[in-house]
Short mmCIF file of C-alpha atoms and ligand atoms in Angstrom, two decimals:
data_model
loop_
_atom_site.label_atom_id
_atom_site.label_comp_id
_atom_site.label_asym_id
_atom_site.label_seq_id
_atom_site.Cartn_x
_atom_site.Cartn_y
_atom_site.Cartn_z
CA MET A 200 30.71 -70.83 -19.07
CA ASN A 201 33.80 -72.98 -19.04
CA LEU A 202 35.81 -72.62 -15.85
CA ARG A 203 39.03 -73.38 -17.70
CA SER A 204 38.65 -70.90 -20.53
CA GLY A 205 40.60 -68.14 -18.79
CA ARG A 206 43.79 -69.45 -17.35
CA LEU A 207 44.09 -72.81 -19.04
CA LYS A 208 44.62 -73.46 -22.67
CA GLY A 209 42.48 -76.36 -23.78
CA LYS A 210 40.75 -79.24 -22.05
CA MET A 211 41.98 -81.61 -19.42
CA SER A 212 42.70 -85.07 -20.83
CA SER A 213 39.72 -87.34 -20.36
CA GLU A 214 41.81 -89.67 -18.16
CA ALA A 215 42.83 -86.78 -15.94
CA ALA A 216 39.25 -85.53 -15.80
CA SER A 217 37.90 -88.91 -14.68
CA PHE A 218 40.81 -89.37 -12.31
CA THR A 219 40.19 -86.06 -10.52
CA SER A 220 36.40 -85.89 -10.70
CA SER A 221 34.43 -86.08 -7.46
CA LEU A 222 31.05 -86.20 -9.17
CA GLU A 223 30.26 -89.75 -8.19
CA PHE A 224 30.41 -89.17 -4.46
CA ASP A 225 29.31 -85.54 -4.74
CA LYS A 226 25.82 -86.78 -5.61
CA ARG A 227 25.22 -87.01 -1.92
CA ILE A 228 25.80 -83.28 -1.43
CA PHE A 229 23.57 -82.19 -4.33
CA ASP A 230 20.67 -81.02 -2.15
CA ALA A 231 23.02 -79.35 0.31
CA ASP A 232 24.77 -77.52 -2.51
CA ILE A 233 21.50 -76.02 -3.71
CA GLU A 234 20.57 -75.07 -0.18
CA LEU A 235 23.96 -73.43 0.24
CA ASN A 236 23.71 -71.50 -3.03
CA ILE A 237 20.26 -70.28 -2.08
CA ALA A 238 21.52 -69.07 1.30
CA HIS A 239 24.61 -67.42 -0.18
CA THR A 240 22.68 -65.71 -2.99
CA THR A 241 20.00 -64.53 -0.56
CA MET A 242 22.68 -63.02 1.62
CA LEU A 243 24.38 -61.36 -1.38
CA LYS A 244 21.01 -59.85 -2.31
CA GLU A 245 20.17 -58.67 1.20
CA LYS A 246 23.58 -57.09 1.61
CA GLU A 247 23.20 -55.46 -1.82
CA ILE A 248 26.40 -57.05 -3.00
CA ILE A 249 24.79 -58.23 -6.23
CA PRO A 250 21.84 -56.67 -8.09
CA GLU A 251 18.50 -57.81 -6.71
CA GLU A 252 17.05 -58.81 -10.09
CA ASN A 253 20.05 -61.01 -10.83
CA ALA A 254 19.81 -62.60 -7.43
CA GLU A 255 16.11 -63.33 -8.00
CA LYS A 256 16.85 -65.00 -11.30
CA ILE A 257 19.57 -67.10 -9.73
CA LEU A 258 17.26 -68.11 -6.88
CA ASP A 259 14.49 -69.06 -9.30
CA ALA A 260 16.87 -71.24 -11.31
CA LEU A 261 18.13 -72.91 -8.14
CA LYS A 262 14.58 -73.61 -7.01
CA GLU A 263 13.82 -75.06 -10.41
CA LEU A 264 16.83 -77.33 -10.12
CA LYS A 265 15.71 -78.42 -6.68
CA GLU A 266 12.40 -79.52 -8.17
CA GLU A 267 13.92 -81.22 -11.18
CA GLY A 268 16.48 -83.10 -9.15
CA ILE A 269 19.99 -84.25 -9.91
CA GLU A 270 18.95 -85.81 -13.23
CA ALA A 271 18.71 -82.28 -14.66
CA LEU A 272 22.49 -81.86 -14.32
CA ASN A 273 25.20 -82.63 -16.82
CA LEU A 274 27.45 -84.95 -14.83
CA ASP A 275 30.18 -85.48 -17.40
CA PRO A 276 33.56 -85.92 -15.66
CA SER A 277 34.88 -82.85 -17.49
CA VAL A 278 32.53 -80.84 -15.24
CA GLU A 279 34.84 -81.68 -12.29
CA ASP A 280 32.37 -81.58 -9.44
CA ILE A 281 28.82 -80.95 -8.31
CA HIS A 282 29.47 -77.26 -7.63
CA MET A 283 30.38 -76.67 -11.27
CA ALA A 284 27.49 -78.84 -12.44
CA VAL A 285 25.05 -76.72 -10.43
CA GLU A 286 26.59 -73.48 -11.68
CA ASN A 287 26.45 -74.74 -15.25
CA TYR A 288 22.78 -75.57 -14.83
CA VAL A 289 21.99 -72.05 -13.56
CA THR A 290 24.01 -70.59 -16.46
CA SER A 291 22.06 -72.70 -18.93
CA LYS A 292 18.83 -71.24 -17.52
CA ILE A 293 19.68 -67.55 -17.08
CA GLY A 294 22.89 -66.95 -19.00
CA GLU A 295 26.10 -65.38 -17.75
CA ILE A 296 24.51 -63.46 -14.86
CA ALA A 297 24.58 -66.86 -13.13
CA GLY A 298 28.21 -65.99 -12.47
CA PHE A 299 27.12 -63.47 -9.80
CA MET A 300 26.28 -66.46 -7.62
CA HIS A 301 29.95 -67.16 -7.12
CA THR A 302 30.75 -63.71 -5.70
CA GLY A 303 32.74 -64.06 -2.46
CA LYS A 304 32.44 -67.84 -2.57
CA SER A 305 34.80 -70.63 -3.53
CA ARG A 306 34.35 -74.33 -4.04
CA ASN A 307 36.69 -74.70 -1.08
CA ASP A 308 34.30 -73.27 1.48
CA GLN A 309 31.39 -74.68 -0.47
CA VAL A 310 32.42 -78.32 -0.26
CA ALA A 311 33.35 -78.02 3.41
CA THR A 312 29.92 -76.54 4.12
CA ASP A 313 28.02 -79.09 2.03
CA LEU A 314 29.76 -82.01 3.73
CA ARG A 315 28.89 -80.63 7.14
CA LEU A 316 25.25 -80.08 6.18
CA VAL A 317 24.86 -83.66 4.99
CA LEU A 318 26.83 -85.20 7.82
CA LYS A 319 24.67 -83.39 10.35
CA LYS A 320 21.61 -85.09 8.88
CA GLU A 321 23.33 -88.47 8.82
CA LEU A 322 24.39 -88.23 12.46
CA LYS A 323 20.84 -87.29 13.39
CA THR A 324 19.66 -90.44 11.64
CA ILE A 325 22.23 -92.70 13.24
CA GLY A 326 21.62 -91.36 16.77
CA PRO A 327 18.00 -92.61 16.94
CA LEU A 328 19.06 -95.93 15.39
CA ILE A 329 21.42 -96.44 18.33
CA LEU A 330 18.74 -95.44 20.82
CA ASP A 331 16.33 -97.84 19.18
CA PHE A 332 18.89 -100.60 19.38
CA ILE A 333 19.46 -99.93 23.08
CA ASP A 334 15.71 -99.90 23.64
CA LYS A 335 15.31 -103.32 22.02
CA MET A 336 18.09 -104.72 24.18
CA LEU A 337 16.51 -103.28 27.31
CA LYS A 338 13.26 -105.05 26.47
CA MET A 339 15.22 -108.26 26.15
CA ALA A 340 17.14 -107.62 29.36
CA ASP A 341 13.85 -107.13 31.15
CA GLU A 342 12.91 -110.72 30.30
CA HIS A 343 16.25 -112.18 31.31
CA LYS A 344 16.93 -110.74 34.74
CA GLU A 345 17.13 -114.24 36.21
CA THR A 346 18.52 -116.07 33.20
CA ILE A 347 21.80 -117.37 34.57
CA ILE A 348 24.85 -117.46 32.33
CA VAL A 349 28.51 -117.78 33.12
CA GLY A 350 30.65 -114.70 32.64
CA TYR A 351 34.16 -114.98 31.24
CA THR A 352 37.51 -113.34 31.75
CA HIS A 353 40.29 -114.53 29.45
CA LEU A 354 37.46 -116.55 27.87
CA GLN A 355 37.65 -118.86 30.89
CA HIS A 356 34.73 -119.29 33.27
CA ALA A 357 34.86 -116.44 35.74
CA GLN A 358 31.67 -115.75 37.67
CA PRO A 359 27.99 -116.39 37.15
CA THR A 360 25.87 -113.50 35.97
CA THR A 361 22.62 -113.05 34.08
CA PHE A 362 21.91 -112.58 30.41
CA ALA A 363 20.29 -109.26 31.34
CA HIS A 364 23.45 -108.07 33.10
CA HIS A 365 25.47 -108.99 30.03
CA LEU A 366 23.04 -107.21 27.69
CA LEU A 367 23.36 -104.16 29.89
CA ALA A 368 27.09 -104.22 29.28
CA TYR A 369 26.28 -103.90 25.59
CA THR A 370 23.79 -101.11 26.12
CA ASN A 371 26.10 -99.08 28.32
CA SER A 372 28.86 -99.12 25.75
CA LEU A 373 26.37 -98.22 23.03
CA LYS A 374 25.14 -95.36 25.16
CA ARG A 375 28.66 -93.93 25.14
CA ASP A 376 28.87 -94.49 21.39
CA TYR A 377 25.71 -92.46 21.05
CA GLN A 378 27.04 -89.71 23.30
CA ARG A 379 30.32 -89.61 21.40
CA LEU A 380 28.49 -89.21 18.12
CA MET A 381 26.28 -86.45 19.49
CA ASP A 382 29.34 -84.73 20.86
CA ALA A 383 31.04 -84.93 17.48
CA TYR A 384 27.87 -83.41 16.04
CA LYS A 385 28.63 -80.14 17.87
CA ARG A 386 31.86 -79.77 15.91
CA VAL A 387 30.20 -80.71 12.64
CA ASP A 388 27.60 -78.02 13.29
CA MET A 389 29.93 -75.10 12.44
CA ASN A 390 29.77 -73.00 9.30
CA PRO A 391 32.82 -72.57 7.02
CA LEU A 392 30.87 -70.63 4.36
CA GLY A 393 32.27 -67.18 3.68
CA SER A 394 35.84 -68.35 4.06
CA ALA A 395 35.91 -68.48 0.26
CA ALA A 396 39.19 -69.86 -1.07
CA MET A 397 41.01 -69.29 2.25
CA THR A 398 41.05 -65.64 3.37
CA THR A 399 37.36 -64.72 3.10
CA THR A 400 36.57 -61.84 0.73
CA SER A 401 36.61 -58.07 0.52
CA PHE A 402 32.86 -58.08 -0.25
CA PRO A 403 30.89 -57.17 2.86
CA ILE A 404 29.33 -60.62 3.21
CA ASP A 405 27.37 -61.54 6.31
CA ARG A 406 28.57 -64.87 7.63
CA GLU A 407 26.16 -64.79 10.56
CA MET A 408 23.28 -64.55 8.13
CA THR A 409 24.28 -67.63 6.10
CA THR A 410 24.93 -69.45 9.37
CA ASP A 411 21.34 -68.79 10.40
CA LEU A 412 19.92 -69.53 6.96
CA LEU A 413 21.69 -72.88 6.83
CA GLY A 414 20.84 -73.74 10.42
CA PHE A 415 24.40 -74.00 11.72
CA ASP A 416 25.09 -73.45 15.38
CA SER A 417 28.13 -71.23 14.90
CA VAL A 418 30.50 -69.63 12.39
CA MET A 419 33.98 -71.03 11.95
CA GLU A 420 36.27 -68.39 13.36
CA ASN A 421 39.25 -68.74 11.06
CA SER A 422 38.88 -68.91 7.30
CA ILE A 423 42.11 -70.85 6.72
CA ASP A 424 41.10 -73.44 9.28
CA ALA A 425 37.58 -73.56 7.86
CA VAL A 426 38.63 -74.68 4.38
CA SER A 427 41.53 -76.88 5.57
CA SER A 428 39.86 -78.90 8.29
CA ARG A 429 38.22 -82.26 8.04
CA ASP A 430 38.66 -83.25 11.65
CA PHE A 431 34.87 -83.12 11.87
CA ALA A 432 34.83 -86.05 9.43
CA ALA A 433 37.65 -87.92 11.16
CA GLU A 434 36.00 -87.48 14.54
CA SER A 435 32.62 -88.65 13.30
CA VAL A 436 34.19 -91.65 11.60
CA PHE A 437 36.09 -92.47 14.78
CA ALA A 438 32.81 -92.39 16.73
CA LEU A 439 31.29 -94.67 14.08
CA SER A 440 34.32 -96.97 14.15
CA MET A 441 34.09 -97.27 17.91
CA LEU A 442 30.42 -98.11 17.57
CA ALA A 443 31.24 -100.63 14.85
CA SER A 444 33.96 -102.13 16.98
CA ASN A 445 31.50 -102.58 19.83
CA LEU A 446 28.97 -104.16 17.49
CA SER A 447 31.68 -106.45 16.19
CA LYS A 448 32.55 -107.57 19.70
CA ILE A 449 28.91 -108.43 20.32
CA CYS A 450 28.88 -110.42 17.09
CA GLU A 451 32.01 -112.26 18.12
CA GLU A 452 30.14 -113.40 21.23
CA LEU A 453 27.12 -114.44 19.20
CA VAL A 454 29.36 -116.51 16.98
CA ILE A 455 31.05 -118.21 19.95
CA TRP A 456 27.88 -118.70 21.96
CA SER A 457 26.07 -120.27 19.03
CA THR A 458 28.70 -122.99 18.57
CA PHE A 459 27.85 -126.58 19.51
CA GLU A 460 30.52 -126.41 22.22
CA PHE A 461 28.94 -123.43 23.96
CA GLY A 462 25.36 -123.98 22.82
CA VAL A 463 24.14 -121.02 24.84
CA ILE A 464 22.21 -119.16 22.18
CA ASN A 465 20.32 -119.88 19.02
CA ILE A 466 20.46 -117.41 16.14
CA ALA A 467 17.23 -117.27 14.13
CA TYR A 468 17.06 -118.88 10.69
CA GLU A 469 16.47 -115.44 9.15
CA TYR A 470 20.00 -114.48 10.13
CA SER A 471 21.73 -117.77 9.33
CA SER A 472 22.97 -119.51 6.23
CA THR A 473 24.02 -123.02 5.33
CA SER A 474 26.80 -124.71 3.39
CA SER A 475 26.76 -125.71 -0.26
CA ILE A 476 28.34 -129.05 0.61
CA MET A 477 27.69 -129.78 4.30
CA PRO A 478 23.95 -130.27 4.67
CA GLN A 479 23.98 -130.02 8.46
CA LYS A 480 25.38 -126.50 8.64
CA LYS A 481 23.75 -123.47 10.19
CA ASN A 482 26.20 -120.60 10.05
CA PRO A 483 26.13 -117.17 11.70
CA ASP A 484 27.05 -115.27 8.52
CA VAL A 485 25.32 -112.02 9.42
CA ALA A 486 27.32 -111.76 12.64
CA GLU A 487 30.49 -112.55 10.72
CA ILE A 488 29.83 -109.87 8.11
CA VAL A 489 29.19 -107.31 10.86
CA ARG A 490 32.52 -108.31 12.39
CA ALA A 491 34.25 -107.75 9.04
CA LYS A 492 32.45 -104.53 8.26
CA SER A 493 33.80 -103.00 11.44
CA ALA A 494 37.23 -103.50 9.90
CA ILE A 495 36.07 -101.49 6.89
CA LEU A 496 35.14 -98.60 9.14
CA ILE A 497 38.44 -98.72 10.95
CA GLY A 498 40.14 -98.74 7.55
CA GLU A 499 38.16 -95.67 6.50
CA LEU A 500 39.27 -93.88 9.64
CA MET A 501 42.90 -94.71 8.92
CA THR A 502 42.48 -93.52 5.34
CA ILE A 503 41.01 -90.21 6.44
CA LEU A 504 43.68 -89.58 9.07
CA THR A 505 46.42 -90.52 6.66
CA ILE A 506 45.14 -88.13 4.01
CA LEU A 507 44.95 -85.38 6.61
CA LYS A 508 48.22 -85.82 8.40
CA ALA A 509 50.65 -84.13 6.05
CA ILE A 510 48.85 -81.77 3.75
CA PRO A 511 49.78 -78.16 4.26
CA TYR A 512 47.20 -75.50 5.07
CA SER A 513 44.85 -74.55 3.48
CA TYR A 514 42.78 -76.33 0.81
CA ASN A 515 44.41 -79.19 -1.08
CA ARG A 516 42.63 -81.39 -3.54
CA ASP A 517 43.62 -84.41 -1.43
CA LEU A 518 40.73 -83.45 0.84
CA GLN A 519 38.30 -84.50 -1.85
CA GLU A 520 39.37 -88.11 -1.45
CA ILE A 521 38.04 -88.13 2.11
CA THR A 522 34.45 -87.76 0.96
CA PRO A 523 33.75 -91.31 -0.32
CA HIS A 524 35.27 -92.76 2.84
CA LEU A 525 33.04 -90.59 4.98
CA TRP A 526 29.91 -91.76 3.18
CA ASN A 527 31.02 -95.36 3.20
CA SER A 528 31.50 -95.20 6.96
CA VAL A 529 28.09 -93.67 7.47
CA ASP A 530 26.38 -96.25 5.26
CA ASN A 531 28.12 -99.22 6.82
CA ALA A 532 27.40 -98.05 10.35
CA LYS A 533 23.72 -97.60 9.51
CA SER A 534 23.35 -101.01 7.92
CA MET A 535 25.21 -102.70 10.76
CA LEU A 536 22.94 -101.12 13.34
CA ILE A 537 19.79 -102.07 11.49
CA ILE A 538 20.77 -105.68 10.85
CA MET A 539 22.08 -106.22 14.36
CA GLN A 540 18.99 -104.89 15.96
CA GLY A 541 16.95 -107.47 14.09
CA MET A 542 19.37 -110.29 14.71
CA LEU A 543 19.87 -109.68 18.40
CA SER A 544 16.20 -109.33 19.20
CA THR A 545 15.45 -112.74 17.70
CA ILE A 546 18.13 -114.54 19.68
CA GLU A 547 16.99 -117.36 21.93
CA VAL A 548 18.89 -118.27 25.06
CA ASN A 549 19.23 -121.93 25.94
CA LYS A 550 18.59 -121.39 29.63
CA GLU A 551 19.28 -124.97 30.73
CA ARG A 552 22.62 -125.11 28.98
CA ALA A 553 23.60 -121.65 30.25
CA ALA A 554 22.71 -122.57 33.84
CA GLU A 555 24.56 -125.86 33.51
CA LEU A 556 27.72 -124.07 32.42
CA ALA A 557 27.39 -121.55 35.23
CA LYS A 558 27.43 -124.19 37.91
CA SER A 559 29.74 -126.83 36.51
CA ASN A 560 33.16 -125.24 36.63
CA PHE A 561 33.56 -123.49 39.98
CA ALA A 562 32.53 -120.08 38.70
CA THR A 563 31.07 -119.44 42.14
CA ALA A 564 34.41 -119.85 43.95
CA THR A 565 34.84 -116.11 44.59
CA GLU A 566 31.68 -116.10 46.67
CA LEU A 567 32.97 -118.96 48.82
CA ALA A 568 36.15 -117.00 49.48
CA ASP A 569 34.05 -113.95 50.34
CA ILE A 570 32.09 -116.05 52.86
CA LEU A 571 35.32 -117.08 54.56
CA VAL A 572 36.23 -113.40 54.87
CA ARG A 573 32.84 -112.56 56.33
CA GLU A 574 32.29 -115.58 58.58
CA LYS A 575 35.83 -116.30 59.73
CA ASN A 576 37.15 -112.77 59.67
CA MET A 577 39.92 -113.98 57.43
CA PRO A 578 41.99 -111.79 55.07
CA PHE A 579 40.73 -112.22 51.52
CA ARG A 580 44.13 -113.37 50.28
CA THR A 581 44.09 -116.33 52.74
CA ALA A 582 40.55 -117.24 51.76
CA HIS A 583 41.59 -117.05 48.10
CA GLN A 584 44.38 -119.54 48.76
CA ILE A 585 42.15 -122.03 50.57
CA VAL A 586 39.40 -121.95 47.96
CA GLY A 587 41.91 -122.08 45.11
CA ARG A 588 43.50 -125.19 46.57
CA MET A 589 40.06 -126.66 47.21
CA VAL A 590 39.16 -126.26 43.52
CA THR A 591 42.40 -127.95 42.44
CA GLU A 592 41.74 -130.85 44.84
CA ALA A 593 38.17 -131.18 43.60
CA LEU A 594 39.29 -131.23 39.97
CA ASP A 595 42.07 -133.73 40.71
CA LYS A 596 39.74 -136.03 42.63
CA GLN A 597 36.84 -135.43 40.24
CA VAL A 598 34.60 -134.13 42.96
CA SER A 599 31.79 -132.06 41.49
CA ILE A 600 30.79 -128.70 42.92
CA GLU A 601 27.55 -130.16 44.34
CA ASP A 602 29.58 -132.54 46.52
CA ILE A 603 31.73 -129.89 48.14
CA ASP A 604 30.98 -129.78 51.87
CA SER A 605 32.51 -128.55 55.09
CA LYS A 606 34.59 -131.68 55.46
CA PHE A 607 36.13 -131.37 52.00
CA LEU A 608 36.95 -127.71 52.60
CA ASP A 609 38.43 -128.46 56.03
CA ASN A 610 40.82 -131.06 54.63
CA VAL A 611 42.33 -128.30 52.55
CA ALA A 612 42.32 -125.76 55.38
CA VAL A 613 44.06 -128.18 57.71
CA GLU A 614 46.60 -129.08 55.05
CA LEU A 615 47.42 -125.42 54.47
CA PHE A 616 47.00 -123.87 57.90
CA ASP A 617 46.57 -126.75 60.37
CA LYS A 618 43.18 -125.39 61.27
CA PRO A 619 39.66 -126.46 60.24
CA LEU A 620 37.12 -123.82 59.25
CA GLU A 621 34.03 -125.62 60.41
CA LEU A 622 31.78 -123.76 58.06
CA ASP A 623 28.13 -124.66 57.87
CA ASP A 624 27.30 -127.04 54.96
CA ALA A 625 24.24 -124.99 54.07
CA MET A 626 26.35 -121.87 53.90
CA ILE A 627 28.77 -123.56 51.51
CA LYS A 628 25.89 -124.74 49.34
CA LYS A 629 24.51 -121.22 49.22
CA ALA A 630 27.89 -119.72 48.35
CA LEU A 631 28.34 -122.17 45.51
CA ASP A 632 24.86 -121.65 44.08
CA PRO A 633 24.95 -119.42 40.98
CA LEU A 634 21.55 -117.82 41.57
CA GLU A 635 22.49 -116.93 45.15
CA ASN A 636 25.73 -115.40 43.85
CA ILE A 637 23.78 -113.24 41.47
CA LYS A 638 21.21 -112.17 44.03
CA ALA A 639 23.95 -111.12 46.43
CA ARG A 640 25.47 -108.62 44.00
CA THR A 641 23.17 -105.74 44.79
CA VAL A 642 25.59 -102.85 44.44
CA ILE A 643 25.35 -100.32 41.60
CA GLY A 644 26.21 -102.03 38.34
CA GLY A 645 25.81 -105.49 39.85
CA SER A 646 24.15 -108.60 38.54
CA SER A 647 21.25 -108.89 41.01
CA PRO A 648 17.79 -108.57 39.50
CA GLU A 649 17.24 -105.34 41.51
CA SER A 650 20.49 -103.75 40.35
CA THR A 651 19.68 -104.82 36.83
CA GLN A 652 16.21 -103.35 37.10
CA ASP A 653 17.66 -100.02 38.30
CA ALA A 654 20.09 -100.01 35.39
CA ILE A 655 17.30 -100.72 32.92
CA LEU A 656 15.23 -97.86 34.30
CA LYS A 657 18.16 -95.46 34.12
CA LEU A 658 18.81 -96.32 30.50
CA LYS A 659 15.12 -96.06 29.65
CA GLN A 660 15.12 -92.60 31.17
CA PHE A 661 18.19 -91.71 29.15
CA ILE A 662 16.49 -92.82 25.93
CA ALA A 663 13.34 -90.90 26.79
CA ASN A 664 15.36 -87.72 27.46
CA GLU A 665 17.40 -88.03 24.29
CA SER A 666 14.35 -88.79 22.16
CA THR A 667 12.73 -85.49 23.09
CA LYS A 668 15.83 -83.53 21.98
CA LYS A 669 15.86 -82.04 18.49
N1 LIG B 175 35.50 -81.38 -5.53
C1 LIG B 175 36.26 -80.64 -4.59
C2 LIG B 175 36.31 -81.37 -3.24
O1 LIG B 175 35.55 -82.25 -3.03
C3 LIG B 175 35.65 -79.29 -4.41
C4 LIG B 175 36.64 -78.21 -4.13
C5 LIG B 175 37.49 -78.05 -5.31
N2 LIG B 175 38.35 -76.92 -5.18
C6 LIG B 175 39.35 -76.71 -6.04
N3 LIG B 175 40.05 -75.69 -5.84
N4 LIG B 175 39.60 -77.51 -7.04
O2 LIG B 175 37.11 -81.05 -2.42
#
């Protein structure tokens, strides 16, 4: 049965048909569309809205299509979309009674429902990928609780920390990415079916029944909203973009840390490439591509929001153009997670170089100021001034951090405040030692091995809890 044969005289031009067809990216909702038609037809039968024998024939044809797969469909662009292709298939099997399937249903509620069904599955695939990624990083963190590195602010040496502490920064942001995605899931898990074109239908359909049959958590309360809204897609893509942005940030660090200048990490050969002209090159291409792919996701989010922002209620064909961007976001996020998990777990830390950097540029100065506060009962701001001046003097006179002693510090204190501090040399040494700095940061979220261990255990517990959820 040709959809156009009633109202429209003649065919759409082939250019217009290809231009408006969604078949290419509808392939992804093929299974969901069959599932939906089965649920809807079952409900129509149960509610005695359509004759039982017709319903049975429709259901048999749909089941047959499910077995045969998408190849059984005619996917010519003139068919418009997957919903018509499925209907045409059923018609080809059982004749015009196939048309009963479309009672109280529109492609508008159908596509919204299909997209939600598929996206639910995708989010449930991505969730465990994130958990897995966190788990791998926790294993790594466990081995690096005393691997000293220097931490940066403004990309300038700031304070010493450990590689484990830094990895835990990654895992904590990924934990929120996971939670955001699972939270978005709740709003994907709502059923638009039964809204039909926009105002529901005068047939006594049972929306609760199709909600149960399709495994949705709830029914969408307003039919106009149900066919108009794609915020579930925008929100999911935002959560994926945030994840991608976090992954990109990690990659940026891998790129920097693997440079000759930093020399802190080594990226495995499996994740590196070389140059076609410079024989010495080992390039971090995988990390770079991840960094760029995050831009693709952000672009998809902008596209989706821009399509949404000014279309009037309710259904507009513009909505169709969101679909490929949704799938592209999902696919990119998945591939980024998988590749990064592999790349990050094969990273080697150059411990000597990292420790060298941590102690060579006064990254422990904060601790020395803290000691002045504790030992001399001095306001922190005063201590900050003394140590700051001491660092400048040391740099000017090319005195290395190992050679800082009580005498050197007192010269500065006397110059600034006419008063020596007379701090113990051993105490100064301890304050300026990166490992001692790290060990002293025992508060929640700190860099000490014990704090790190607690954080690892908490995250492991989180993963265990989440993994048992359905
Ligand atoms: N292919 C369409 C989409 O993806 C399905 C809904 C079409 N509805 C319509 N009235 N033309 O949005």
